[in-house]
PDB file of C-alpha atoms and ligand atoms in Angstrom:
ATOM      1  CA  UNK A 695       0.000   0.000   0.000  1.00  0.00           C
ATOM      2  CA  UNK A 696       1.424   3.593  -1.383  1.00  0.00           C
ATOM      3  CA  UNK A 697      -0.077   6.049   0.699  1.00  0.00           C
ATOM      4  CA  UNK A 698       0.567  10.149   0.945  1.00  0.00           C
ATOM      5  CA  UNK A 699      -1.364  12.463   3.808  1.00  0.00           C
ATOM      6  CA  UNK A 700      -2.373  15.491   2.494  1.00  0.00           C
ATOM      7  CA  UNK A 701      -3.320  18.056   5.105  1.00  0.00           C
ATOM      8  CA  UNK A 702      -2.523  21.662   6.706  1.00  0.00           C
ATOM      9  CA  UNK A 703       0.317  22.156   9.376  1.00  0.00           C
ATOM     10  CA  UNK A 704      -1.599  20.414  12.510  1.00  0.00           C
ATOM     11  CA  UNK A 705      -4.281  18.248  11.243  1.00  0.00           C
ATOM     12  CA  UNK A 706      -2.754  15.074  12.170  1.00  0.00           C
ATOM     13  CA  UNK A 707      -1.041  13.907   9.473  1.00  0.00           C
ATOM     14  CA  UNK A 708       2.044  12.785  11.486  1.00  0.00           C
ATOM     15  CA  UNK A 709      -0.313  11.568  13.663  1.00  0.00           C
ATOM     16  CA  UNK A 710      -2.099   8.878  11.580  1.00  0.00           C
ATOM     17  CA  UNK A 711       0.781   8.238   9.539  1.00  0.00           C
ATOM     18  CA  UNK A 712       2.211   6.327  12.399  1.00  0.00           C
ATOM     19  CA  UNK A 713      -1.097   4.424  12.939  1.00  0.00           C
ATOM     20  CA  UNK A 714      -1.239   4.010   9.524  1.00  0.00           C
ATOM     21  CA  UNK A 715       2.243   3.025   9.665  1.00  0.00           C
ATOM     22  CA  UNK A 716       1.585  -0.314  12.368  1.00  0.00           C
ATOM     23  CA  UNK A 717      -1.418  -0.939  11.078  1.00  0.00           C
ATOM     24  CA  UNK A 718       0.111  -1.899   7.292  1.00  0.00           C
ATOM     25  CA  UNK A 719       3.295  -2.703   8.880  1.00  0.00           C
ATOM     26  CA  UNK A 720       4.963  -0.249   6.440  1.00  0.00           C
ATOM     27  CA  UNK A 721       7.574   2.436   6.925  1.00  0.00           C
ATOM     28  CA  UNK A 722       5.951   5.844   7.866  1.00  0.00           C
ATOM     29  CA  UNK A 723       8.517   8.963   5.917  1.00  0.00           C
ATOM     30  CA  UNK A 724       7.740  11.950   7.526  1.00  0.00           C
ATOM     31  CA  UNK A 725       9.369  14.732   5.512  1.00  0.00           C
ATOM     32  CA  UNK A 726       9.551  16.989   7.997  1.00  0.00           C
ATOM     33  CA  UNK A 727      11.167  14.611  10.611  1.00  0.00           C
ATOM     34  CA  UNK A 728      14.230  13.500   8.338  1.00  0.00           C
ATOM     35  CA  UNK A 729      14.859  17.088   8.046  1.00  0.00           C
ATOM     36  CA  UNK A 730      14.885  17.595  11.847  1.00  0.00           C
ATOM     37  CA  UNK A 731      17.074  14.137  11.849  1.00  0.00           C
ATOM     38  CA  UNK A 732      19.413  16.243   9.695  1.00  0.00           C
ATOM     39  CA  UNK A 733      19.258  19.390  11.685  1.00  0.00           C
ATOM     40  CA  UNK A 734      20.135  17.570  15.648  1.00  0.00           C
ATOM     41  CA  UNK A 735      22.909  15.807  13.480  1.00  0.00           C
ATOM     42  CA  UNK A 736      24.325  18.729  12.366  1.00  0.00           C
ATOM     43  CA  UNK A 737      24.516  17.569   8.421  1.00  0.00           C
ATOM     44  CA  UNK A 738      24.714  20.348   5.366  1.00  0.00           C
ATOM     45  CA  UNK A 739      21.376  18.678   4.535  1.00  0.00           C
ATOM     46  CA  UNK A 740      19.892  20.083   8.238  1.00  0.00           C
ATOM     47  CA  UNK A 741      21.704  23.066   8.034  1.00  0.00           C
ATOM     48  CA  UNK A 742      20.073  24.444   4.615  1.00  0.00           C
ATOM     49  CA  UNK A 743      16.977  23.187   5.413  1.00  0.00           C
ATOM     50  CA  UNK A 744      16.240  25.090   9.134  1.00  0.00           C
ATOM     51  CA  UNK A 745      17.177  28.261   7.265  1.00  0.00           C
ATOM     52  CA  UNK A 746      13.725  27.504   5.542  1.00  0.00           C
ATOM     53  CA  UNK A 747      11.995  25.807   8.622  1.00  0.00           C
ATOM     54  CA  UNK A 748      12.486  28.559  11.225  1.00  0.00           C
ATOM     55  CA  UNK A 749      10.488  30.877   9.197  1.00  0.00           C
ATOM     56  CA  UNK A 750       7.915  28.132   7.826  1.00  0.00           C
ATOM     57  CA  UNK A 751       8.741  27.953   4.141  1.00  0.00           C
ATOM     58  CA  UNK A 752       8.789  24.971   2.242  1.00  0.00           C
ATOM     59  CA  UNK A 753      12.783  23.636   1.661  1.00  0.00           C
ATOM     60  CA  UNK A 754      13.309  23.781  -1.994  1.00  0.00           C
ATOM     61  CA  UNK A 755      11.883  20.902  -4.442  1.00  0.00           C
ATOM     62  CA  UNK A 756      15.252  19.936  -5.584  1.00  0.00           C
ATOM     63  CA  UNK A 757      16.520  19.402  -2.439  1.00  0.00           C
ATOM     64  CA  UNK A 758      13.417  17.523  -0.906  1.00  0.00           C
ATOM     65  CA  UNK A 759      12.622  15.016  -4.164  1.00  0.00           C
ATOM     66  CA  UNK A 760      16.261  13.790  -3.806  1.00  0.00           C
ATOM     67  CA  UNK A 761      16.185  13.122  -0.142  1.00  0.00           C
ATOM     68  CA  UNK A 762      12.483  11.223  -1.306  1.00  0.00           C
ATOM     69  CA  UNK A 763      13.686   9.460  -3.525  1.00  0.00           C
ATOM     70  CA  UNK A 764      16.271   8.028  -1.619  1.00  0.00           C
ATOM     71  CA  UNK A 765      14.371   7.187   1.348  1.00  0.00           C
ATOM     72  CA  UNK A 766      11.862   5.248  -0.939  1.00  0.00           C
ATOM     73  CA  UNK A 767      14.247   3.112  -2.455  1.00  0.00           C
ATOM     74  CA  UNK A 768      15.391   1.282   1.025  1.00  0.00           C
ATOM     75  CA  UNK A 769      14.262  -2.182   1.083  1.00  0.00           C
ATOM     76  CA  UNK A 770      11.642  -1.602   4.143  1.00  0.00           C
ATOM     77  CA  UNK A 771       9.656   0.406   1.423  1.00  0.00           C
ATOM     78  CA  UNK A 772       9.472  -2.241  -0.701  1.00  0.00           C
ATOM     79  CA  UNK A 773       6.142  -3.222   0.062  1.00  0.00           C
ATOM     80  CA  UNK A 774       4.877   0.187   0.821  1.00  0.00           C
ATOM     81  CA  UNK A 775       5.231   3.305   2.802  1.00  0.00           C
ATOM     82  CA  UNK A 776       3.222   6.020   4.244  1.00  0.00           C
ATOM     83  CA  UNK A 777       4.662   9.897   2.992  1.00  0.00           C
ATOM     84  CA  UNK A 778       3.418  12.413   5.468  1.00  0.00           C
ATOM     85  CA  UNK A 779       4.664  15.896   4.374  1.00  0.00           C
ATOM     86  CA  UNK A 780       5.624  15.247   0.835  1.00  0.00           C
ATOM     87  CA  UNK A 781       3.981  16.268  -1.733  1.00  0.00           C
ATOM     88  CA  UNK A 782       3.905  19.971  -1.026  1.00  0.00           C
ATOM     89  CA  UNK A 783       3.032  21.844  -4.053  1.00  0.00           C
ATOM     90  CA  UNK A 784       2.470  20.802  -7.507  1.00  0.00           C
ATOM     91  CA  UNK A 785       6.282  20.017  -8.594  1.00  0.00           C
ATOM     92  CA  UNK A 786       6.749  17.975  -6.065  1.00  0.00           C
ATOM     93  CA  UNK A 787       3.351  16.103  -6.787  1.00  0.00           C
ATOM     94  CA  UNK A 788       4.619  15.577 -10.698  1.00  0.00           C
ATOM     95  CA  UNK A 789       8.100  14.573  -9.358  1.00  0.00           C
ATOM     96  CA  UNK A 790       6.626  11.808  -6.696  1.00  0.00           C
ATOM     97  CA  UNK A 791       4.896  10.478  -9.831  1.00  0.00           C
ATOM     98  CA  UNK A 792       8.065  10.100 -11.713  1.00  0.00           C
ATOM     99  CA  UNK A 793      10.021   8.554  -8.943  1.00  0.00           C
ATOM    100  CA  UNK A 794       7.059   5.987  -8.874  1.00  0.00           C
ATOM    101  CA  UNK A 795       6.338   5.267 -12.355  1.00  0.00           C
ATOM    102  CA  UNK A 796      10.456   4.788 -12.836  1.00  0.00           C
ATOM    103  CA  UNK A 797       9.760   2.372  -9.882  1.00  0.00           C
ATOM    104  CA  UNK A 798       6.858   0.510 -11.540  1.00  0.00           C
ATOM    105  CA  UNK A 799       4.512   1.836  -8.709  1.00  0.00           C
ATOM    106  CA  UNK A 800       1.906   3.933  -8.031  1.00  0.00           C
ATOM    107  CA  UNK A 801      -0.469   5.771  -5.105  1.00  0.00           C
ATOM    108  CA  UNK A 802      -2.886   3.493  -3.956  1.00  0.00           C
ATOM    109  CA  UNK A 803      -4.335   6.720  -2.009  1.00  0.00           C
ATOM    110  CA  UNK A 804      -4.028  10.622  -0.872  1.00  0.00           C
ATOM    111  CA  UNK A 805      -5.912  10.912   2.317  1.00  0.00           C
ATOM    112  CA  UNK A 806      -6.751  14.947   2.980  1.00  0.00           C
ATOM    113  CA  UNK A 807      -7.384  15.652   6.872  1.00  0.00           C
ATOM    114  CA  UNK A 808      -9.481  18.789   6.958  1.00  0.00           C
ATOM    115  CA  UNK A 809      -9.514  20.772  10.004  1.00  0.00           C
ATOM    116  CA  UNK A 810     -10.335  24.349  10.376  1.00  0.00           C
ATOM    117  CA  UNK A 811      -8.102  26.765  10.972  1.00  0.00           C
ATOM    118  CA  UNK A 812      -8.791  27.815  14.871  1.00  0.00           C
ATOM    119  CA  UNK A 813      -8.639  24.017  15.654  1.00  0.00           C
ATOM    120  CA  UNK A 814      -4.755  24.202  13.412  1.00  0.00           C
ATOM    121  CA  UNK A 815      -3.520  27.040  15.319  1.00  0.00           C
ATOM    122  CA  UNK A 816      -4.500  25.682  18.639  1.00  0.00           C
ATOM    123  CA  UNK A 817      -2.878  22.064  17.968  1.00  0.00           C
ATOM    124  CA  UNK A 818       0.080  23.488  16.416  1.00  0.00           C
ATOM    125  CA  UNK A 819       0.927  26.079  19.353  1.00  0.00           C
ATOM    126  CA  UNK A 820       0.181  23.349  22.350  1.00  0.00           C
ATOM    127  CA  UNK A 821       1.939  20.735  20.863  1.00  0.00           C
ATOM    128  CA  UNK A 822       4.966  19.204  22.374  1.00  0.00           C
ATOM    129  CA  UNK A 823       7.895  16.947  21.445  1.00  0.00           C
ATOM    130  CA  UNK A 824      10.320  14.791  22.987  1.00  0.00           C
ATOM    131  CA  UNK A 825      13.832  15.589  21.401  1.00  0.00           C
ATOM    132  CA  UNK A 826      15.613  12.552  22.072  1.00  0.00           C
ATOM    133  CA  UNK A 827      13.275  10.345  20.604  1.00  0.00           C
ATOM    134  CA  UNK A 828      10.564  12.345  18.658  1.00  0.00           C
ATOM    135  CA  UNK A 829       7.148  11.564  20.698  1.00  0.00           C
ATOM    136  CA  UNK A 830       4.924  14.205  20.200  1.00  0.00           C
ATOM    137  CA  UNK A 831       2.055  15.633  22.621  1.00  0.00           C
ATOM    138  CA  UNK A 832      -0.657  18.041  23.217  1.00  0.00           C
ATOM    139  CA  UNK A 833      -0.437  20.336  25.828  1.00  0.00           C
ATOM    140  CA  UNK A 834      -4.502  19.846  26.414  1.00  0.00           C
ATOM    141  CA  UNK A 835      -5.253  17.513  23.361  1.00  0.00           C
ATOM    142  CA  UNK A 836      -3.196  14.205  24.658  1.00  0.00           C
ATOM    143  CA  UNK A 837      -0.783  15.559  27.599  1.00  0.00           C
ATOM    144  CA  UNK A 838       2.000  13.455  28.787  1.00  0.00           C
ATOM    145  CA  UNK A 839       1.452  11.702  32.604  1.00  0.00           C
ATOM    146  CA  UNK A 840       3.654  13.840  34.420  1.00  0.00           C
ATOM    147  CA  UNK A 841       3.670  17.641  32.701  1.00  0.00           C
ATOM    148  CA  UNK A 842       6.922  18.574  30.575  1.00  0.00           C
ATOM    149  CA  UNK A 843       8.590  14.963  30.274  1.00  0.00           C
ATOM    150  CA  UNK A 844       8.536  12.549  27.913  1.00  0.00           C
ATOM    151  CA  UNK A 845       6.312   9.242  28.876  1.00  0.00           C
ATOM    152  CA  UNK A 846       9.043   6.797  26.839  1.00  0.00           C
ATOM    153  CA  UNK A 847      12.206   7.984  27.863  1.00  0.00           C
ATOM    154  CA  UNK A 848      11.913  10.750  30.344  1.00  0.00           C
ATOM    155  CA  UNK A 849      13.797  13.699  28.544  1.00  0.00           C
ATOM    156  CA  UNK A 850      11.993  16.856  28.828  1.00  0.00           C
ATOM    157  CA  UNK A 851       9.622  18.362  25.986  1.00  0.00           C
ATOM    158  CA  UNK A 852       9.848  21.113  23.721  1.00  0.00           C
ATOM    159  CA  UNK A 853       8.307  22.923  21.792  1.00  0.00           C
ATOM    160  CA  UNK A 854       9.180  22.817  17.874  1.00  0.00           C
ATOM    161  CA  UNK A 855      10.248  26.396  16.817  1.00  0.00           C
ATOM    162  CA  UNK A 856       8.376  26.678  14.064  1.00  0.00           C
ATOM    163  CA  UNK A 857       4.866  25.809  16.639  1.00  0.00           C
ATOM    164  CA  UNK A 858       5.612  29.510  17.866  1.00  0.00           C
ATOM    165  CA  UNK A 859       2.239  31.529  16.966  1.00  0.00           C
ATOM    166  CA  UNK A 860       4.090  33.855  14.165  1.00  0.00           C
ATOM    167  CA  UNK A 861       5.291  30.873  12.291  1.00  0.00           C
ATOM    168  CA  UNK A 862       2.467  28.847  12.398  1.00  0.00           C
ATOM    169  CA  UNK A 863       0.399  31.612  10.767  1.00  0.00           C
ATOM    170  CA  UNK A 864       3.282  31.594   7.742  1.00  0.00           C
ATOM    171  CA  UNK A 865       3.293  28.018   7.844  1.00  0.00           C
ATOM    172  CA  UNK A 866      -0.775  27.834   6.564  1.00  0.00           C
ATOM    173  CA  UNK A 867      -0.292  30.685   4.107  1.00  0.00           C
ATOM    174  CA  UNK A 868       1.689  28.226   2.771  1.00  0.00           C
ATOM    175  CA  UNK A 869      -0.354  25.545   2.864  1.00  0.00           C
ATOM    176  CA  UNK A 870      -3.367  27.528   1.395  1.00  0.00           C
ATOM    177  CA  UNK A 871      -0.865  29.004  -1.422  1.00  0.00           C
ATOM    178  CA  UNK A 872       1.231  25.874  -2.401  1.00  0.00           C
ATOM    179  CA  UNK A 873      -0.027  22.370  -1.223  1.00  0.00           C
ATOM    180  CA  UNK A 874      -3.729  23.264  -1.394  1.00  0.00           C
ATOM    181  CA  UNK A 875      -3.959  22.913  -5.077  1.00  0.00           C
ATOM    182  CA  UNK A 876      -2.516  19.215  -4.713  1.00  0.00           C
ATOM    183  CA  UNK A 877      -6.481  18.338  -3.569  1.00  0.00           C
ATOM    184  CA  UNK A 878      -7.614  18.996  -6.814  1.00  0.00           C
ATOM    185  CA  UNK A 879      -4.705  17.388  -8.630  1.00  0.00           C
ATOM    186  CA  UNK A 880      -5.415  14.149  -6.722  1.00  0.00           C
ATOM    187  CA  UNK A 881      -9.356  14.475  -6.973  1.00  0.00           C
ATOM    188  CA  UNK A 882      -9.551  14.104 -10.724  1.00  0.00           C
ATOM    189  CA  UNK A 883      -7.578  10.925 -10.338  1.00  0.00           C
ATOM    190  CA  UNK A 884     -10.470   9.420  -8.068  1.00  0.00           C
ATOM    191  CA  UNK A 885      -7.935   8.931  -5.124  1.00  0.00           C
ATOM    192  CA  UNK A 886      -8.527  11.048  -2.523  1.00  0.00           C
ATOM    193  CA  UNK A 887      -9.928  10.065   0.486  1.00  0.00           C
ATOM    194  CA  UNK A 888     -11.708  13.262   1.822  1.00  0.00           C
ATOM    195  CA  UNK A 889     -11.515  12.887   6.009  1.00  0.00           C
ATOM    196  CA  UNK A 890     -12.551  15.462   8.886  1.00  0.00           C
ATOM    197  CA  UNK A 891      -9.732  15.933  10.802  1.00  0.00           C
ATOM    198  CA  UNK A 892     -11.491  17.324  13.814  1.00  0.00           C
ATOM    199  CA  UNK A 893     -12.736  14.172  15.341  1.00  0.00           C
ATOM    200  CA  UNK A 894     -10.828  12.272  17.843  1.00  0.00           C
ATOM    201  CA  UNK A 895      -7.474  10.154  17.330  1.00  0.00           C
ATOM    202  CA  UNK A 896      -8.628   7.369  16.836  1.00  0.00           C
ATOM    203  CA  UNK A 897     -12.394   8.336  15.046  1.00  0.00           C
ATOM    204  CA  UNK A 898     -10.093   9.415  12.494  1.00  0.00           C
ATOM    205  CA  UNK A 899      -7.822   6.954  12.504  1.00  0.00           C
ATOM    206  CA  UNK A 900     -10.684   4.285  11.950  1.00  0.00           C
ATOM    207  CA  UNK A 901     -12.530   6.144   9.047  1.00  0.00           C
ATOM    208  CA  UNK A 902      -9.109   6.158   7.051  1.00  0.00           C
ATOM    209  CA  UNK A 903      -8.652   2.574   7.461  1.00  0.00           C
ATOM    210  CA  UNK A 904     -12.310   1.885   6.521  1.00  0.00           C
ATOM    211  CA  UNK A 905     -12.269   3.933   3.299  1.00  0.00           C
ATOM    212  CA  UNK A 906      -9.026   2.338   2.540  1.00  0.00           C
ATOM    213  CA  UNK A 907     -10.920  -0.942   2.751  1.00  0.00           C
ATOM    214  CA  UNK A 908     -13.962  -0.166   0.929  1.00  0.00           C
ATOM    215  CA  UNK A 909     -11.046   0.890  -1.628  1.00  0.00           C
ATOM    216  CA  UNK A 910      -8.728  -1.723  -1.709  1.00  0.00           C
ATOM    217  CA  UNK A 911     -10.439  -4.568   0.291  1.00  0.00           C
TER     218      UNK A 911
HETATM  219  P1  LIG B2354       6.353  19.021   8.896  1.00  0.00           P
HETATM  220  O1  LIG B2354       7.095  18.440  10.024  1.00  0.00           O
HETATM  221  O2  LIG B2354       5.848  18.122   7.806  1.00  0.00           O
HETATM  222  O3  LIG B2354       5.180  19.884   9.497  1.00  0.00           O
HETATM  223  P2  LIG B2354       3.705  20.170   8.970  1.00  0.00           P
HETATM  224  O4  LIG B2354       3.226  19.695   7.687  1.00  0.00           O
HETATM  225  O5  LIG B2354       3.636  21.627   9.157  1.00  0.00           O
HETATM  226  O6  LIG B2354       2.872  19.281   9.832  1.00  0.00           O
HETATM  227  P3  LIG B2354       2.900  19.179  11.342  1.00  0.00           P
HETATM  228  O7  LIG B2354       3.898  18.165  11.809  1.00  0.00           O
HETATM  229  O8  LIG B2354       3.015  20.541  11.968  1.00  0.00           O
HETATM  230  O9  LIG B2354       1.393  18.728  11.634  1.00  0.00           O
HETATM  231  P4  LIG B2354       0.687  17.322  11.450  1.00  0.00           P
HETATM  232  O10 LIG B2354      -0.417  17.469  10.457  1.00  0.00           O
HETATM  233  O11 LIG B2354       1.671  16.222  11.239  1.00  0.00           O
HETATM  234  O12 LIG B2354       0.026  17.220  12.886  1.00  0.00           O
HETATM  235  P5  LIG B2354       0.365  16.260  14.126  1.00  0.00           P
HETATM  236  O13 LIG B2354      -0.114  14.883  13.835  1.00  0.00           O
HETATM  237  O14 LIG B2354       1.761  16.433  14.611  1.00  0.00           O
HETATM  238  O15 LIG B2354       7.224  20.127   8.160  1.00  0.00           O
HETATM  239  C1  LIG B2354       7.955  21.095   8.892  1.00  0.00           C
HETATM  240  C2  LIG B2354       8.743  21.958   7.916  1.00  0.00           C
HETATM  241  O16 LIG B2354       9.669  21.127   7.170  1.00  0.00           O
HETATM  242  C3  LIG B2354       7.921  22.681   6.839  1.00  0.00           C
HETATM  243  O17 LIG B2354       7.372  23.898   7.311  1.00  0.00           O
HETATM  244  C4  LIG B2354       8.982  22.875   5.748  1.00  0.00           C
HETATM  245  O18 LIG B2354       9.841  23.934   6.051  1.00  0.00           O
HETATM  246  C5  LIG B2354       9.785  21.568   5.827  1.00  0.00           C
HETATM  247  N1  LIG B2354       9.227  20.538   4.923  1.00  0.00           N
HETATM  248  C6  LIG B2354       8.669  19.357   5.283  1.00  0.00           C
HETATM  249  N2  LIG B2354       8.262  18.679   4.190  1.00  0.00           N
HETATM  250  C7  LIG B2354       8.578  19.453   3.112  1.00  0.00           C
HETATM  251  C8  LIG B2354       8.400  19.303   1.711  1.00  0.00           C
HETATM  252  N3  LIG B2354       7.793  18.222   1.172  1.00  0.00           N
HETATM  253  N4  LIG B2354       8.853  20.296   0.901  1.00  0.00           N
HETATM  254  C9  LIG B2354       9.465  21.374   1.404  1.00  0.00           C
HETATM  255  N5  LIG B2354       9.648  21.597   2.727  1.00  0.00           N
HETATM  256  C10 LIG B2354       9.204  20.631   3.579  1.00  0.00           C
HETATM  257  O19 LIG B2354      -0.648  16.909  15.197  1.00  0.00           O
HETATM  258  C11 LIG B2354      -0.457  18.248  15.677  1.00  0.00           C
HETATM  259  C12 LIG B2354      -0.872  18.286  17.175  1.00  0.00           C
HETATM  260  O20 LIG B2354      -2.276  18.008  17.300  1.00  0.00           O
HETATM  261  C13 LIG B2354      -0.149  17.256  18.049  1.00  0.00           C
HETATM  262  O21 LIG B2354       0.112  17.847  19.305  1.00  0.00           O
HETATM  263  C14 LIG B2354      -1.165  16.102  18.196  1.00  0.00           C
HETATM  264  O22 LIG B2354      -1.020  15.446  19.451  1.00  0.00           O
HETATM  265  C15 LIG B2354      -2.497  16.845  18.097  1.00  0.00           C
HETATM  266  N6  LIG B2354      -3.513  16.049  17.386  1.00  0.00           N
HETATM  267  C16 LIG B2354      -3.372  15.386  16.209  1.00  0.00           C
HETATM  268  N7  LIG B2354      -4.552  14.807  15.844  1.00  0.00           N
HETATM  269  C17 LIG B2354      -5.456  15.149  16.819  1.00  0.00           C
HETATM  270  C18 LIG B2354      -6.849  14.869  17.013  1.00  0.00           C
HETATM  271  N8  LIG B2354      -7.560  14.135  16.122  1.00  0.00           N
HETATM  272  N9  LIG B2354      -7.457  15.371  18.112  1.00  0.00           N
HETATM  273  C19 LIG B2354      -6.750  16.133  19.012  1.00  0.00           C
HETATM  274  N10 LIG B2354      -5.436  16.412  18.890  1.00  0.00           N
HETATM  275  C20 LIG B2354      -4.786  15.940  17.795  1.00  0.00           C
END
């Protein structure tokens, strides 16, 4: 199963990737979290990209295909994956086709998690992460057990510097401006799997997987 999430900054698409992710047993490929991979390892790679992060802009396409298409051809994607964050505009939408089709593959589905834009703010601002080893939480939504530290491994949580209020409003003027259009570019395909992102965890998480039934069976 060849699955993208298409959604704004903070309607869950991390989120259900990685239920997605053990309920296919396949490899979730979070865009966003190689780049932060990149960035605590101090790489080139991290370095160019924060200077795009930190003020909520997408990283440029050339730069994010290559570091797709390289991810996809490890051998735990071989029988499918789960692409959270990528496509983001229209290039990078023709250029995941390309990878594919060179591949012999194609997307089974593009499920878009609607949420509206008070609920995307407030997620995106109370969210917390764990640094050391990436578990994310809401401040009110899903709050660890004891406040500020990490329920795996005990390190203290963060907030992600581009969750800061003036950021987040950049980040879905992007989203509006640049990876909105992808909804239509799926649509006419027959594809997209329209979901309301508002619901609880795991309401959500259950309609995907039914639609992706009714789908693929
Ligand atoms: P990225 O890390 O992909 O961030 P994003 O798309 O802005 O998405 P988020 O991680 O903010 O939100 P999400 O939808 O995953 O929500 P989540 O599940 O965490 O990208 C960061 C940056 O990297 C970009 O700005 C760009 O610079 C760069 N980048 C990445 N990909 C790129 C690309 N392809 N091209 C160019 N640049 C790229 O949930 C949010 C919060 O809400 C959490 O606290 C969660 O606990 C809570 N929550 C989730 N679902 C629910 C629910 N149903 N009910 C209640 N709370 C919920």
């Amino acid at each position: 199963m060849n699955l993208t999430l298409l959604g704004a900054p903070g309607a869950g698409k991390g989120t259900q990737a990685n239920v997605l992710a053990i309920h296919y047993k396949i490899p979730h490929i979070s865009t966003g979290d190689i780049f932060r991979r990149h960035l605590r390892e101090e790489t080139p790679l991290g370095q160019k990209a924060q200077e795009y992060m930190v003020q909520g802009k997408l990283v440029p396409d050339d730069i994010t295909e290559a570091m797709v298409d390289d991810r996809i051809a490890l051998s735990d994607a071989a029988l499918g994956f789960v692409l959270d964050g990528f496509p983001r505009n229209l290039n990078q939408g023709k250029a995941l086709d390309g990878m594919l089709a060179a591949r012999g593959l194609f997307l089974d589905g593009v499920i878009h998690i609607a949420a509206p834009y008070d609920l995307l703010v407030e997620r995106l601002v109370g969210r917390r992460i764990c640094p050391a080893c990436g578990a994310t939480y809401h401040i009110r939504f899903d709050p660890p057990q004891a406040a500020g530290i990490c329920n795996v491994c005990g390190t203290n949580l963060v907030q992600r510097p581009d969750d800061r209020l003036e950021t987040v409003e950049t980040r879905l003027s992007v989203y509006r401006e640049e990876t909105a259009p992808l909804i239509a570019f799926y649509q006419v395909r027959g594809i997209l799997l329209e979901i309301d992102g508002t619901r609880s965890v795991e309401d959500v998480s259950q309609s995907i997987i039914q639609q992706l039934g009714a789908r693929h069976g």
